[in-house]
Amino acid sequence: MDVKGTPRYLYWLFCQFELITCSYLMEPWEKVLFYSFNLALLGLLLYTAYVCLVLHASSAFQLLCGSPGAPRENSLSGVK
């Protein structure tokens, strides 16, 4: 990996982001609001995905694997 070209590549990506979102036309105070809103939204999205994925993955793991030595509870046992 070319370490010397990494800052240039990141700058190029940032320029592409500004072109796509048209944020290069904004005033500096508008850019601050726009970027802070986007970063807050991205942070909340990543946090929610982390919390939900861990919860769902652990419950799926328990459902699929379970304890092989433990007896399984029958769903009809409560009907008697």
XYZ file of N, CA, C and O in Angstrom:
320
model
N 0.842 -1.184 0.000
C 0.000 0.000 0.000
C 0.883 1.242 0.000
O 1.855 1.330 0.740
N 0.532 2.169 -0.809
C 1.298 3.405 -0.922
C 0.864 4.373 0.172
O -0.213 4.950 0.120
N 1.706 4.525 1.185
C 1.363 5.379 2.326
C 1.422 6.848 1.938
O 0.645 7.662 2.423
N 2.320 7.202 1.040
C 2.459 8.602 0.646
C 1.236 9.090 -0.127
O 0.896 10.264 -0.075
N 0.559 8.192 -0.834
C -0.602 8.577 -1.623
C -1.912 8.552 -0.841
O -2.940 8.972 -1.358
N -1.884 8.074 0.389
C -3.109 7.948 1.172
C -3.748 9.302 1.479
O -4.957 9.449 1.289
N -2.998 10.312 1.946
C -3.643 11.608 2.189
C -4.243 12.206 0.910
O -5.305 12.819 0.944
N -3.551 11.992 -0.186
C -4.069 12.498 -1.462
C -5.368 11.804 -1.841
O -6.300 12.430 -2.330
N -5.421 10.495 -1.612
C -6.622 9.724 -1.926
C -7.786 10.146 -1.024
O -8.918 10.278 -1.487
N -7.489 10.363 0.260
C -8.548 10.812 1.172
C -9.060 12.195 0.784
O -10.265 12.463 0.865
N -8.154 13.064 0.363
C -8.566 14.392 -0.105
C -9.431 14.270 -1.362
O -10.423 14.977 -1.511
N -9.064 13.359 -2.249
C -9.855 13.130 -3.464
C -11.248 12.618 -3.107
O -12.249 13.056 -3.681
N -11.338 11.705 -2.131
C -12.641 11.210 -1.693
C -13.487 12.331 -1.091
O -14.699 12.403 -1.327
N -12.845 13.199 -0.311
C -13.568 14.321 0.280
C -14.082 15.261 -0.801
O -15.213 15.757 -0.722
N -13.264 15.507 -1.817
C -13.708 16.361 -2.933
C -14.881 15.720 -3.670
O -15.827 16.410 -4.065
N -14.841 14.411 -3.852
C -15.958 13.709 -4.484
C -17.233 13.839 -3.637
O -18.320 14.046 -4.166
N -17.077 13.716 -2.319
C -18.224 13.873 -1.416
C -18.812 15.279 -1.531
O -20.032 15.445 -1.575
N -17.948 16.285 -1.577
C -18.432 17.656 -1.712
C -19.137 17.875 -3.042
O -20.125 18.603 -3.120
N -18.639 17.257 -4.099
C -19.290 17.393 -5.403
C -20.645 16.699 -5.430
O -21.616 17.228 -5.971
N -20.721 15.523 -4.843
C -21.979 14.771 -4.859
C -23.046 15.477 -4.031
O -24.210 15.557 -4.427
N -22.672 15.980 -2.870
C -23.642 16.627 -1.988
C -23.808 18.116 -2.275
O -24.656 18.763 -1.651
N -23.019 18.642 -3.176
C -23.024 20.073 -3.512
C -22.709 20.949 -2.301
O -23.138 22.104 -2.217
N -21.978 20.413 -1.364
C -21.644 21.187 -0.170
C -20.523 22.190 -0.427
O -20.273 23.044 0.415
N -19.870 22.110 -1.567
C -18.841 23.097 -1.882
C -19.453 24.460 -2.160
O -18.766 25.476 -2.149
N -20.773 24.495 -2.384
C -21.459 25.762 -2.621
C -21.921 26.441 -1.329
O -22.368 27.583 -1.360
N -21.833 25.727 -0.220
C -22.329 26.257 1.047
C -21.338 27.230 1.671
O -20.147 27.183 1.406
N -21.876 28.074 2.523
C -21.031 28.948 3.323
C -20.428 28.133 4.462
O -20.925 27.054 4.788
N -19.348 28.633 5.073
C -18.677 27.847 6.124
C -19.592 27.449 7.278
O -19.519 26.316 7.763
N -20.464 28.338 7.735
C -21.332 27.981 8.849
C -22.362 26.936 8.426
O -22.768 26.095 9.232
N -22.769 26.942 7.171
C -23.691 25.919 6.682
C -22.993 24.568 6.583
O -23.592 23.530 6.878
N -21.723 24.591 6.187
C -20.955 23.343 6.123
C -20.817 22.714 7.501
O -20.921 21.499 7.647
N -20.571 23.557 8.514
C -20.432 23.034 9.877
C -21.719 22.361 10.319
O -21.700 21.246 10.869
N -22.845 23.001 10.079
C -24.132 22.396 10.446
C -24.394 21.117 9.654
O -24.834 20.103 10.205
N -24.126 21.142 8.378
C -24.366 19.996 7.506
C -23.504 18.806 7.902
O -23.989 17.681 8.032
N -22.201 19.051 8.108
C -21.297 17.957 8.462
C -21.568 17.435 9.865
O -21.493 16.229 10.107
N -21.876 18.316 10.803
C -22.158 17.842 12.164
C -23.446 17.021 12.200
O -23.523 16.009 12.902
N -24.455 17.431 11.432
C -25.687 16.649 11.362
C -25.418 15.278 10.750
O -25.887 14.252 11.253
N -24.640 15.248 9.667
C -24.334 13.977 9.019
C -23.504 13.065 9.913
O -23.741 11.851 9.958
N -22.535 13.632 10.628
C -21.730 12.804 11.529
C -22.548 12.277 12.704
O -22.379 11.132 13.123
N -23.451 13.104 13.230
C -24.309 12.643 14.320
C -25.239 11.527 13.845
O -25.437 10.517 14.538
N -25.785 11.681 12.668
C -26.658 10.655 12.105
C -25.898 9.369 11.851
O -26.392 8.272 12.153
N -24.692 9.467 11.331
C -23.872 8.284 11.093
C -23.509 7.601 12.411
O -23.549 6.361 12.511
N -23.179 8.385 13.425
C -22.868 7.814 14.733
C -24.055 7.090 15.338
O -23.906 5.994 15.880
N -25.228 7.684 15.254
C -26.419 7.016 15.778
C -26.739 5.744 15.000
O -27.141 4.732 15.580
N -26.550 5.779 13.706
C -26.795 4.602 12.888
C -25.838 3.474 13.239
O -26.259 2.314 13.392
N -24.558 3.789 13.387
C -23.579 2.767 13.748
C -23.831 2.215 15.147
O -23.720 1.006 15.374
N -24.181 3.072 16.094
C -24.466 2.618 17.451
C -25.683 1.700 17.475
O -25.664 0.639 18.098
N -26.744 2.093 16.775
C -27.957 1.282 16.733
C -27.697 -0.048 16.049
O -28.169 -1.094 16.507
N -26.949 -0.028 14.964
C -26.627 -1.277 14.269
C -25.802 -2.182 15.169
O -26.038 -3.395 15.219
N -24.858 -1.622 15.894
C -24.032 -2.420 16.801
C -24.879 -3.054 17.890
O -24.774 -4.252 18.152
N -25.744 -2.279 18.513
C -26.559 -2.793 19.604
C -27.535 -3.855 19.093
O -27.665 -4.938 19.668
N -28.213 -3.574 17.992
C -29.197 -4.517 17.470
C -28.545 -5.766 16.914
O -29.057 -6.871 17.113
N -27.433 -5.624 16.218
C -26.781 -6.803 15.649
C -26.250 -7.726 16.734
O -26.352 -8.945 16.610
N -25.684 -7.166 17.787
C -25.185 -7.991 18.879
C -26.347 -8.714 19.553
O -26.267 -9.915 19.847
N -27.441 -8.029 19.783
C -28.600 -8.641 20.425
C -29.179 -9.758 19.569
O -29.431 -10.863 20.052
N -29.367 -9.498 18.279
C -29.940 -10.506 17.394
C -28.974 -11.664 17.158
O -29.398 -12.814 17.074
N -27.706 -11.378 17.057
C -26.739 -12.449 16.840
C -26.653 -13.360 18.059
O -26.585 -14.587 17.918
N -26.679 -12.789 19.254
C -26.607 -13.630 20.454
C -27.863 -14.469 20.621
O -27.784 -15.647 20.975
N -29.027 -13.903 20.334
C -30.251 -14.696 20.456
C -30.320 -15.764 19.370
O -30.789 -16.880 19.621
N -29.843 -15.469 18.166
C -29.814 -16.477 17.100
C -28.825 -17.575 17.440
O -29.081 -18.755 17.185
N -27.686 -17.204 18.022
C -26.695 -18.204 18.419
C -27.256 -19.125 19.491
O -27.055 -20.340 19.447
N -27.967 -18.560 20.460
C -28.579 -19.383 21.502
C -29.652 -20.278 20.927
O -29.799 -21.427 21.330
N -30.419 -19.786 19.999
C -31.481 -20.579 19.393
C -30.913 -21.716 18.554
O -31.396 -22.845 18.628
N -29.892 -21.425 17.764
C -29.341 -22.443 16.871
C -28.457 -23.452 17.597
O -28.550 -24.645 17.321
N -27.630 -22.976 18.481
C -26.695 -23.889 19.139
C -27.285 -24.493 20.405
O -27.346 -25.701 20.546
N -27.711 -23.664 21.291
C -28.243 -24.147 22.558
C -27.199 -24.947 23.317
O -26.052 -25.073 22.922
N -27.593 -25.542 24.408
C -26.716 -26.430 25.171
C -27.047 -27.857 24.775
O -28.189 -28.298 24.954
N -26.082 -28.608 24.254
C -26.406 -29.960 23.802
C -26.780 -30.894 24.944
O -27.536 -31.834 24.741
N -26.303 -30.637 26.163
C -26.606 -31.525 27.278
C -27.902 -31.180 27.986
O -28.467 -32.000 28.711
N -28.410 -29.997 27.798
C -29.613 -29.566 28.507
C -30.860 -30.087 27.792
O -30.929 -30.063 26.571
N -31.837 -30.564 28.565
C -33.066 -31.031 27.922
C -33.861 -29.850 27.366
O -33.916 -28.775 27.963
N -34.450 -30.061 26.219
C -35.239 -29.001 25.610
C -36.634 -29.002 26.202
O -37.225 -30.037 26.475
N -37.154 -27.804 26.376
C -38.490 -27.664 26.931
C -39.503 -27.851 25.812
O -39.381 -27.256 24.740
N -40.492 -28.656 26.054
C -41.519 -28.899 25.054
C -42.529 -27.759 25.091
O -42.975 -27.344 26.166
N -42.941 -27.292 23.943
C -43.889 -26.183 23.912
C -45.287 -26.630 24.286
O -46.123 -25.828 24.651
N -45.544 -27.929 24.239
C -46.874 -28.436 24.605
C -46.973 -28.779 26.079
O -48.038 -29.177 26.540
N -45.903 -28.651 26.853
C -45.926 -29.002 28.258
C -46.833 -28.078 29.064
O -47.370 -28.471 30.088
N -47.047 -26.892 28.625
C -47.931 -25.957 29.319
C -49.393 -26.207 29.049
O -50.260 -25.706 29.751
N -49.709 -27.028 28.049
C -51.102 -27.291 27.686
C -51.743 -28.267 28.658
O -52.929 -28.195 28.908
N -50.979 -29.173 29.237
C -51.526 -30.215 30.122
C -52.188 -29.666 31.334
O -52.125 -28.832 31.997
